[in-house]
Amino acid sequence: MASLTTQQLEQLRARISQRAESSIPVWPVAVRPCAERNALALLMGTLLGKLPNDDVAPLVRPILSEQEKNGSWRNDISLTLEIVQALSQSNRPEARPAMNKAVTWLEEHPHRRHLRAETLLLLGHTTGLGAPIRFRYLLKPALNIAIDWSFRGKNTSRKLAAHLLMNDQGRDNGRMSALIRRQQTDGSWDGNVRTTALAMAALRHAGVPASDSLFERGFRFMRVLQQWDGKDLLQAPADVSNVLHATTVRSLILAGAENSEVAPSAMLLLHHQDVSGGWSTGSGQPVDVMTTAMALDALALFGDEPLETRWVRRRAAEFLISVQHSDGSFSALPKKSWFAYRGAKNRASLDVTSAALLALCECGEFSALPAMIKAVNFITREQLPDGSFPASTMKSRLYTTVLAAEALDAFGGMRKHVEKSLEWISTQQHELGGFMGDVGLTSWHTAMAVRGLSLRPAKFAVELASARTHLLMRQDEETKWWNDASSNLYVPSLHRRLSVTEMTAMAALEALHTGSRVRAMRTRKLRTTPTPRG
């Protein structure tokens, strides 16, 4: 059976452990595609006069690599316009051919009315950024439309920024003060790069001096989230440190690591728990149910030392119980939260429900049993006749089915549903041994399939051996890493799925360690007595 040697396993564990320890408190990740965010980094760096010259070329290079053949970026007129503006200010000669090609595409675009008002406000003459002559005429007529733009469905920071950008300097001091007050302790606005960039552009336009410390802190927030990928510098959209540290604890422990190896990540989770009992994906973002479930699951594996972990788990379990819907389901964000003013519906998520059920099953809180039963009933109702589950938050039928099977197996008494799901998963295996994702065979989907089939290792021994062999073949020979792209992390506050190689590597590590399915026996033994009350 293909697997890592003891030495290879220890080396990979040590590498991930060192990466996690060096990434406290913020774990920057290289996220592609990145053209939109890199353009914002260039625009804000130029506007504030804080962009290091040595960073310009590394920021421009990945933008150019993502340009479509027709000259656009993602065939999006607003995104293309923002990128052209950023490239024009970079003064990089290698960007000129791409910029000219994009300008031609913009001039020929038949639907200029589809320009988003937010882009027009950011790039219009009111921001002070100016616009290249060849497409300046695209902006001026459309700016009139922006005045009547409805801001419903946008969070308060972006709404305040848009109003400031539409008004002349000094005309809206009330909104300016309100926007300044909304800057968070990490320097961001709402914990994400785009809102932070818009807020800084608006405040600069409103007359706040470029030397003000709020710009220093805001731009530092963006800089902290930049990560080198070879010779390229990539701007991540938001902090996802809590998710990565929770995954580190789970994957390393299931791959045979001692608690001491993951202690820094576990301690970070303990200290980052919100007063509500939940966790957010990272700094400055709202608490979400998926990250809370992942953190609770990780801490259940970590055990009861220090004693504080018991009370942290209890608060997390109480939080999950409190946000469960009446039908037993869970949503990505807690009910009555950001959905109310972002214009999104509080939809039930099968992925989140399965993750919450698994965490509640393993955390040792007997008071969670009624909530667990309701979640089980919801999940089983969603199972399709072929044994699979419909794709949910992660837009992957395979991932949803694996997560549901694992949660039902942890609850117990659902053998029929679990076996049916695993049979379906086994039928999805490619002849090369891997499993399909949104971009073909991917290491992450293969690792997730192994995670599911490992629930019955004897029955699916042949499939597991083939999948592990495929995973080893996809490992980069030089870096000993898994670099293929696949959407494997959902950020609720952005409503976006990201491709993060660290998530793939940790999933592969867990999948390649043949003893990783001792989990149920290990955790249930640890949880033989409930957390003491008091």
Coordinates of C-alpha atoms in Angstrom, one line a residue:
M1 CA 0.0 0.0 0.0
A2 CA 1.4 3.4 -1.0
S3 CA 2.1 5.6 2.0
L4 CA 4.7 8.0 3.3
T5 CA 7.8 6.5 5.0
T6 CA 8.3 7.3 8.6
Q7 CA 11.0 9.8 7.8
Q8 CA 8.9 11.5 5.1
L9 CA 5.9 11.7 7.4
E10 CA 8.0 13.3 10.2
Q11 CA 9.6 15.8 7.7
L12 CA 6.2 16.8 6.3
R13 CA 4.7 17.1 9.8
A14 CA 7.7 19.2 10.9
R15 CA 7.4 21.5 7.9
I16 CA 3.7 22.2 8.5
S17 CA 4.3 22.6 12.3
Q18 CA 7.1 25.1 11.6
R19 CA 4.9 26.9 9.1
A20 CA 2.1 27.2 11.6
E21 CA 4.3 28.3 14.5
S22 CA 5.9 31.0 12.3
S23 CA 2.5 32.2 11.2
I24 CA 1.2 33.5 14.5
P25 CA -0.8 35.6 14.8
V26 CA -1.4 36.0 11.0
W27 CA -0.9 33.2 8.5
P28 CA -0.6 34.8 5.0
V29 CA -1.5 32.5 2.1
A30 CA -0.8 32.6 -1.7
V31 CA -4.3 32.8 -3.2
R32 CA -4.8 32.7 -7.0
P33 CA -6.4 34.3 -9.0
C34 CA -5.2 37.5 -7.5
A35 CA -5.4 40.2 -10.2
E36 CA -8.1 42.2 -8.6
R37 CA -6.4 42.3 -5.2
N38 CA -3.0 43.0 -6.6
A39 CA -4.4 45.9 -8.5
L40 CA -5.9 47.3 -5.3
A41 CA -2.5 47.0 -3.6
L42 CA -0.9 48.9 -6.5
L43 CA -3.6 51.6 -6.5
M44 CA -3.5 52.1 -2.7
G45 CA 0.3 52.0 -2.5
T46 CA 0.5 54.7 -5.2
L47 CA -2.3 56.8 -3.7
L48 CA -0.7 56.8 -0.3
G49 CA 2.9 56.9 -1.5
K50 CA 3.7 53.8 0.5
L51 CA 4.4 51.2 -2.2
P52 CA 8.0 49.9 -2.1
N53 CA 9.6 50.1 -5.6
D54 CA 10.9 46.5 -5.2
D55 CA 7.3 45.2 -4.9
V56 CA 5.9 46.8 -8.0
A57 CA 7.2 44.2 -10.5
P58 CA 6.2 41.2 -8.3
L59 CA 2.7 42.6 -7.9
V60 CA 2.3 43.3 -11.7
R61 CA 3.7 39.9 -12.9
P62 CA 0.8 37.7 -11.6
I63 CA -1.8 40.3 -12.9
L64 CA -0.4 39.9 -16.4
S65 CA -0.4 36.1 -16.2
E66 CA -4.2 36.1 -15.5
Q67 CA -5.2 38.2 -18.5
E68 CA -7.6 36.6 -20.9
K69 CA -6.8 36.1 -24.6
N70 CA -9.3 38.8 -25.5
G71 CA -7.5 41.4 -23.3
S72 CA -9.9 41.4 -20.4
W73 CA -9.7 40.0 -16.9
R74 CA -12.4 37.4 -16.3
N75 CA -14.4 39.2 -19.1
D76 CA -15.5 41.7 -16.4
I77 CA -15.5 45.3 -17.6
S78 CA -15.3 46.8 -14.1
L79 CA -12.4 44.5 -13.0
T80 CA -10.6 45.1 -16.3
L81 CA -10.9 48.9 -15.8
E82 CA -9.5 48.7 -12.3
I83 CA -6.6 46.6 -13.4
V84 CA -5.8 48.9 -16.4
Q85 CA -5.8 51.9 -14.0
A86 CA -3.4 50.1 -11.6
L87 CA -1.1 49.0 -14.5
S88 CA -1.0 52.5 -15.9
Q89 CA 0.3 53.8 -12.6
S90 CA 2.9 51.1 -12.1
N91 CA 5.0 52.5 -15.0
R92 CA 6.2 49.0 -15.8
P93 CA 7.2 48.7 -19.5
E94 CA 6.3 45.0 -19.6
A95 CA 2.7 45.9 -18.7
R96 CA 2.2 48.3 -21.6
P97 CA 1.2 45.6 -24.3
A98 CA -1.3 44.0 -21.9
M99 CA -2.7 47.4 -20.9
N100 CA -3.2 48.5 -24.6
K101 CA -4.9 45.2 -25.4
A102 CA -7.2 45.7 -22.4
V103 CA -8.0 49.3 -23.4
T104 CA -9.0 48.1 -26.9
W105 CA -11.3 45.5 -25.3
L106 CA -12.8 48.2 -23.0
E107 CA -13.5 50.5 -26.0
E108 CA -15.2 47.8 -27.9
H109 CA -17.2 46.5 -25.0
P110 CA -20.9 46.6 -25.9
H111 CA -22.3 46.8 -22.4
R112 CA -20.6 49.8 -20.7
R113 CA -23.7 50.4 -18.6
H114 CA -22.6 47.2 -16.7
L115 CA -19.8 49.2 -15.1
R116 CA -20.2 48.8 -11.4
A117 CA -20.7 52.1 -9.6
E118 CA -18.2 51.1 -7.0
T119 CA -15.5 50.9 -9.7
L120 CA -16.6 54.3 -11.1
L121 CA -16.4 55.9 -7.7
L122 CA -13.0 54.4 -7.0
L123 CA -11.4 55.3 -10.3
G124 CA -13.3 58.4 -11.2
H125 CA -11.8 61.9 -11.0
T126 CA -13.2 62.2 -7.5
T127 CA -10.6 59.8 -6.1
G128 CA -7.7 61.9 -7.4
L129 CA -6.4 58.8 -9.2
G130 CA -7.1 60.2 -12.6
A131 CA -7.7 58.0 -15.7
P132 CA -5.8 57.3 -18.9
I133 CA -7.0 59.5 -21.7
R134 CA -8.0 56.6 -24.0
F135 CA -10.8 55.4 -21.8
R136 CA -11.5 58.5 -19.6
Y137 CA -14.7 59.1 -21.6
L138 CA -16.0 55.8 -20.4
L139 CA -16.1 57.1 -16.8
K140 CA -17.6 60.6 -17.0
P141 CA -21.1 59.7 -18.4
A142 CA -21.4 56.7 -16.1
L143 CA -20.5 58.7 -13.0
N144 CA -23.9 60.4 -13.3
I145 CA -25.5 57.0 -12.8
A146 CA -23.6 56.4 -9.6
I147 CA -25.5 59.3 -7.9
D148 CA -28.7 57.3 -8.1
W149 CA -27.0 54.0 -7.2
S150 CA -28.8 52.0 -4.5
F151 CA -26.5 50.9 -1.7
R152 CA -28.8 48.2 -0.3
G153 CA -27.0 44.9 0.2
K154 CA -23.7 46.6 1.0
N155 CA -22.2 46.7 4.5
T156 CA -22.0 50.0 6.3
S157 CA -18.3 50.6 5.7
R158 CA -18.6 50.3 1.9
K159 CA -21.7 52.4 1.9
L160 CA -20.0 55.2 3.9
A161 CA -17.0 55.0 1.6
A162 CA -19.2 55.3 -1.5
H163 CA -21.0 58.3 -0.2
L164 CA -17.7 60.0 0.6
L165 CA -16.4 59.3 -2.9
M166 CA -19.5 60.9 -4.4
N167 CA -19.3 64.1 -2.4
D168 CA -16.8 66.9 -2.7
Q169 CA -14.0 67.2 -0.1
G170 CA -15.2 68.6 3.2
R171 CA -18.9 68.2 2.4
D172 CA -19.6 65.1 4.5
N173 CA -17.7 65.3 7.8
G174 CA -20.3 63.2 9.6
R175 CA -19.8 60.1 7.3
M176 CA -16.1 60.7 7.4
S177 CA -16.0 60.5 11.2
A178 CA -18.2 57.4 11.1
L179 CA -16.0 55.6 8.6
I180 CA -12.9 56.5 10.7
R181 CA -14.5 54.9 13.8
R182 CA -15.2 51.7 11.9
Q183 CA -11.5 51.0 11.4
Q184 CA -10.7 47.8 13.4
T185 CA -7.7 47.1 15.6
D186 CA -5.9 45.2 12.9
G187 CA -6.1 48.3 10.7
S188 CA -8.7 46.9 8.3
W189 CA -12.3 47.8 7.6
D190 CA -14.5 44.7 8.0
G191 CA -11.5 42.4 7.8
N192 CA -11.1 42.3 4.0
V193 CA -8.8 44.0 1.5
R194 CA -11.4 45.4 -0.9
T195 CA -13.4 47.3 1.8
T196 CA -10.2 48.5 3.3
A197 CA -9.0 49.9 0.0
L198 CA -12.3 51.6 -0.7
A199 CA -12.3 53.1 2.8
M200 CA -8.8 54.5 2.5
A201 CA -9.5 55.9 -1.0
A202 CA -12.7 57.6 0.4
L203 CA -10.9 59.1 3.4
R204 CA -8.0 60.3 1.3
H205 CA -10.5 62.0 -1.0
A206 CA -12.4 63.5 2.0
G207 CA -9.2 65.3 3.0
V208 CA -7.6 63.1 5.6
P209 CA -3.8 63.7 5.3
A210 CA -1.8 60.8 3.8
S211 CA 0.4 61.0 6.8
D212 CA -2.4 60.1 9.2
S213 CA -1.8 56.8 11.1
L214 CA -5.0 55.3 10.0
F215 CA -3.5 54.9 6.5
E216 CA -0.4 53.4 7.9
R217 CA -2.4 50.8 9.8
G218 CA -4.7 50.1 6.8
F219 CA -1.9 49.6 4.3
R220 CA 0.0 47.5 6.8
F221 CA -3.1 45.2 7.0
M222 CA -2.9 44.7 3.3
R223 CA 0.9 44.2 3.4
V224 CA 0.6 41.6 6.1
L225 CA -1.7 39.5 3.9
Q226 CA 0.7 39.5 1.0
Q227 CA 2.6 36.3 0.4
W228 CA 5.5 35.4 -1.9
D229 CA 4.9 32.6 -4.4
G230 CA 8.2 32.1 -6.2
K231 CA 9.0 35.5 -7.7
D232 CA 5.4 36.7 -7.5
L233 CA 3.8 38.7 -4.7
L234 CA 0.2 37.8 -4.1
Q235 CA -2.4 39.8 -2.2
A236 CA -4.8 37.6 -0.2
P237 CA -8.4 38.9 0.2
A238 CA -8.7 38.3 4.0
D239 CA -7.1 36.7 7.0
V240 CA -7.8 32.9 7.2
S241 CA -5.5 32.1 10.1
N242 CA -8.0 30.5 12.4
V243 CA -9.1 28.0 9.7
L244 CA -5.5 27.1 8.9
H245 CA -4.6 26.6 12.6
A246 CA -7.7 24.5 13.2
T247 CA -6.8 22.3 10.2
T248 CA -3.2 22.1 11.4
V249 CA -4.3 20.7 14.8
R250 CA -6.6 18.1 13.2
S251 CA -4.3 17.0 10.4
L252 CA -1.1 16.7 12.4
I253 CA -2.7 14.8 15.3
L254 CA -4.4 12.4 12.9
A255 CA -1.0 11.9 11.3
G256 CA 0.5 10.9 14.5
A257 CA 1.8 14.1 15.9
E258 CA 2.2 14.7 19.7
N259 CA 0.2 17.5 21.3
S260 CA 3.4 19.5 21.8
E261 CA 3.8 19.8 18.0
V262 CA 0.5 21.5 17.6
A263 CA 0.4 23.4 20.9
P264 CA 1.0 26.8 19.3
S265 CA -1.9 26.4 16.9
A266 CA -4.2 25.1 19.7
M267 CA -3.2 28.0 22.0
L268 CA -4.0 30.5 19.2
L269 CA -7.5 29.0 18.9
L270 CA -8.0 29.2 22.6
H271 CA -7.1 32.9 22.6
H272 CA -9.0 33.8 19.5
Q273 CA -12.4 32.5 20.6
D274 CA -15.0 35.2 20.4
V275 CA -17.1 36.2 23.5
S276 CA -20.1 34.5 21.7
G277 CA -18.2 31.2 21.8
G278 CA -17.5 31.0 18.1
W279 CA -14.6 31.8 15.8
S280 CA -14.2 33.8 12.6
T281 CA -12.0 32.7 9.7
G282 CA -9.5 35.4 10.7
S283 CA -8.9 38.9 12.0
G284 CA -11.6 41.5 11.6
Q285 CA -14.3 39.2 10.3
P286 CA -17.6 38.1 11.8
V287 CA -18.0 34.8 13.7
D288 CA -19.1 32.0 11.4
V289 CA -20.4 28.5 12.0
M290 CA -18.0 26.5 9.8
T291 CA -14.9 27.9 11.4
T292 CA -16.4 27.4 14.8
A293 CA -17.1 23.7 14.0
M294 CA -13.6 23.2 12.6
A295 CA -12.0 24.8 15.7
L296 CA -14.2 22.8 18.1
D297 CA -13.4 19.6 16.2
A298 CA -9.6 20.4 16.4
L299 CA -9.7 21.1 20.1
A300 CA -11.7 17.9 20.8
L301 CA -8.8 16.0 19.2
F302 CA -6.3 18.1 21.2
G303 CA -7.7 16.9 24.5
D304 CA -8.2 18.4 28.0
E305 CA -4.8 20.0 28.7
P306 CA -4.7 22.8 29.6
L307 CA -8.0 22.7 31.5
E308 CA -9.1 25.8 29.7
T309 CA -9.8 23.8 26.6
R310 CA -12.8 22.1 28.4
W311 CA -14.5 25.5 29.0
V312 CA -13.6 26.7 25.5
R313 CA -15.2 23.6 24.0
R314 CA -18.3 24.0 26.2
R315 CA -18.8 27.7 25.0
A316 CA -18.3 26.6 21.4
A317 CA -20.9 23.8 21.7
E318 CA -23.3 26.2 23.3
F319 CA -22.8 28.7 20.5
L320 CA -23.5 26.0 17.9
I321 CA -26.6 24.9 19.7
S322 CA -27.8 28.5 19.9
V323 CA -27.5 29.2 16.1
Q324 CA -29.1 25.9 14.9
H325 CA -32.3 26.4 12.8
S326 CA -35.6 24.8 13.8
D327 CA -35.2 22.2 11.0
G328 CA -31.9 21.0 12.4
S329 CA -29.7 22.7 9.8
F330 CA -27.0 25.3 10.2
S331 CA -26.0 28.3 8.0
A332 CA -22.5 29.5 7.2
L333 CA -23.1 32.7 9.2
P334 CA -25.2 32.8 12.4
K335 CA -28.8 33.7 12.1
K336 CA -29.6 37.4 12.5
S337 CA -26.1 38.3 11.6
W338 CA -24.5 39.9 8.5
F339 CA -27.1 38.5 6.2
A340 CA -29.6 41.1 7.3
Y341 CA -27.7 44.0 5.8
R342 CA -25.7 42.3 3.1
G343 CA -28.8 41.4 1.1
A344 CA -28.0 37.6 1.3
K345 CA -30.4 34.9 2.3
N346 CA -29.7 32.9 5.5
R347 CA -29.7 29.6 3.6
A348 CA -29.2 26.2 5.3
S349 CA -25.9 24.6 4.4
L350 CA -25.4 20.9 4.3
D351 CA -21.6 21.3 4.5
V352 CA -21.9 23.5 7.6
T353 CA -24.5 21.2 9.2
S354 CA -22.3 18.1 8.7
A355 CA -19.2 20.0 10.2
A356 CA -21.3 21.2 13.2
L357 CA -22.6 17.7 13.8
L358 CA -19.2 16.1 13.7
A359 CA -17.8 18.7 16.1
L360 CA -20.7 18.2 18.5
C361 CA -20.3 14.4 18.4
E362 CA -16.6 14.6 19.3
C363 CA -16.6 17.4 21.8
G364 CA -18.0 15.5 24.8
E365 CA -20.9 17.8 25.6
F366 CA -23.8 15.5 26.4
S367 CA -26.2 18.5 26.5
A368 CA -25.8 18.8 22.7
L369 CA -27.6 15.5 22.0
P370 CA -31.0 17.0 21.1
A371 CA -29.2 19.4 18.6
M372 CA -27.3 16.4 17.2
I373 CA -30.4 14.4 16.6
K374 CA -32.1 17.3 14.8
A375 CA -28.9 17.7 12.6
V376 CA -28.9 14.0 11.8
N377 CA -32.5 14.1 10.7
F378 CA -31.8 17.1 8.4
I379 CA -28.8 15.4 6.9
T380 CA -30.5 12.1 6.2
R381 CA -33.5 13.9 4.6
E382 CA -31.0 15.4 2.1
Q383 CA -29.5 12.2 1.0
L384 CA -30.1 11.3 -2.7
P385 CA -31.2 7.9 -3.9
D386 CA -27.7 7.1 -5.2
G387 CA -26.2 7.6 -1.7
S388 CA -24.6 11.0 -2.5
F389 CA -25.6 14.4 -1.1
P390 CA -26.2 17.5 -3.2
A391 CA -23.3 20.0 -3.5
S392 CA -23.6 22.7 -0.9
T393 CA -21.4 25.6 0.3
M394 CA -18.2 24.3 -1.3
K395 CA -19.9 23.5 -4.6
S396 CA -18.5 20.0 -4.5
R397 CA -20.8 16.9 -4.4
L398 CA -17.9 14.7 -3.4
Y399 CA -16.9 17.0 -0.5
T400 CA -20.4 17.3 0.8
T401 CA -20.9 13.5 0.7
V402 CA -17.6 12.8 2.5
L403 CA -18.5 15.4 5.2
A404 CA -22.0 14.0 5.7
A405 CA -20.8 10.4 5.9
E406 CA -18.1 11.3 8.4
A407 CA -20.6 13.2 10.6
L408 CA -23.3 10.4 10.5
D409 CA -20.6 7.8 11.3
A410 CA -19.5 9.8 14.3
F411 CA -23.0 10.0 15.6
G412 CA -23.6 6.3 15.2
G413 CA -26.5 4.1 14.3
M414 CA -26.5 5.4 10.7
R415 CA -24.7 2.5 9.1
K416 CA -27.1 2.2 6.1
H417 CA -26.7 5.9 5.2
V418 CA -23.0 5.8 5.7
E419 CA -22.4 2.7 3.6
K420 CA -24.5 4.0 0.8
S421 CA -22.5 7.3 0.7
L422 CA -19.2 5.5 0.7
E423 CA -20.3 3.2 -2.1
W424 CA -21.1 6.3 -4.2
I425 CA -17.8 7.9 -3.4
S426 CA -15.9 4.8 -4.5
T427 CA -17.7 5.0 -7.9
Q428 CA -16.3 8.4 -8.5
Q429 CA -12.7 7.3 -8.6
H430 CA -10.9 7.9 -11.8
E431 CA -8.9 5.1 -13.5
L432 CA -5.7 7.0 -12.5
G433 CA -6.7 6.6 -8.8
G434 CA -7.6 10.2 -8.2
F435 CA -11.0 12.0 -7.7
M436 CA -12.4 14.8 -9.7
G437 CA -12.9 18.4 -8.6
D438 CA -14.0 21.6 -10.3
V439 CA -10.8 21.7 -12.4
G440 CA -10.3 18.0 -13.1
L441 CA -8.4 15.5 -10.9
T442 CA -7.2 17.4 -7.8
S443 CA -5.1 16.4 -4.8
W444 CA -7.6 18.0 -2.4
H445 CA -10.6 16.1 -3.7
T446 CA -8.6 12.8 -3.7
A447 CA -7.5 13.4 -0.1
M448 CA -11.1 14.1 0.9
A449 CA -12.3 10.9 -0.8
V450 CA -9.6 9.0 1.2
R451 CA -10.8 10.7 4.3
G452 CA -14.3 9.3 3.6
L453 CA -13.4 5.8 2.4
S454 CA -11.1 5.4 5.5
L455 CA -14.2 5.0 7.5
R456 CA -14.3 1.5 6.2
P457 CA -10.6 0.7 5.4
A458 CA -11.0 -3.0 4.9
K459 CA -13.9 -2.8 2.5
F460 CA -12.3 -0.1 0.4
A461 CA -8.6 -1.2 0.7
V462 CA -8.1 -1.4 -3.1
E463 CA -9.6 2.1 -3.7
L464 CA -7.6 3.6 -0.8
A465 CA -4.3 2.2 -2.1
S466 CA -4.9 3.5 -5.6
A467 CA -5.9 6.9 -4.3
R468 CA -2.9 7.2 -2.0
T469 CA -0.6 6.2 -4.9
H470 CA -2.2 9.0 -7.0
L471 CA -1.6 11.5 -4.2
L472 CA 2.1 10.6 -3.9
M473 CA 2.4 11.0 -7.7
R474 CA 1.0 14.5 -7.5
Q475 CA 3.5 15.6 -4.8
D476 CA 6.1 18.0 -6.2
E477 CA 9.4 16.2 -6.3
E478 CA 11.4 19.3 -5.3
T479 CA 9.2 21.0 -2.8
K480 CA 7.5 17.8 -1.5
W481 CA 4.3 19.9 -1.5
W482 CA 0.9 19.7 -3.3
N483 CA 0.5 22.8 -5.5
D484 CA -2.4 22.0 -7.8
A485 CA -5.3 24.5 -7.5
S486 CA -8.7 23.6 -6.0
S487 CA -11.3 25.6 -4.2
N488 CA -10.9 24.2 -0.6
L489 CA -11.6 27.0 1.8
Y490 CA -14.8 29.1 2.1
V491 CA -14.7 32.6 3.6
P492 CA -18.3 33.5 4.6
S493 CA -17.8 37.2 4.9
L494 CA -16.5 37.3 1.3
H495 CA -19.0 34.8 0.0
R496 CA -16.1 33.3 -1.9
R497 CA -14.2 30.0 -2.1
L498 CA -10.4 30.1 -2.1
S499 CA -7.7 27.8 -3.3
V500 CA -5.1 27.5 -0.5
T501 CA -2.2 25.0 -1.0
E502 CA -1.7 24.6 2.7
M503 CA -5.2 23.2 3.0
T504 CA -4.4 20.6 0.3
A505 CA -1.1 19.7 1.8
M506 CA -2.6 19.0 5.3
A507 CA -5.5 17.0 3.8
A508 CA -3.0 14.9 1.8
L509 CA -0.9 14.4 5.0
E510 CA -3.9 13.1 6.8
A511 CA -4.9 10.9 3.9
L512 CA -1.4 9.4 3.4
H513 CA -1.1 8.4 7.1
T514 CA -2.6 5.0 7.1
G515 CA -3.4 5.1 10.8
S516 CA -5.4 8.4 10.7
R517 CA -8.7 6.7 11.2
V518 CA -8.0 5.8 14.8
R519 CA -9.8 9.1 15.4
A520 CA -13.2 7.8 16.5
M521 CA -11.8 5.3 19.0
R522 CA -9.2 7.9 20.3
T523 CA -11.6 10.7 20.9
R524 CA -14.4 8.6 22.3
K525 CA -12.0 7.2 24.8
L526 CA -10.9 10.7 25.8
R527 CA -14.6 11.7 26.1
T528 CA -15.7 8.8 28.3
T529 CA -16.7 11.4 30.9
P530 CA -18.5 14.6 30.2
T531 CA -16.9 18.0 30.8
P532 CA -17.5 18.8 34.5
R533 CA -20.0 21.6 35.2
G534 CA -19.2 24.6 37.2

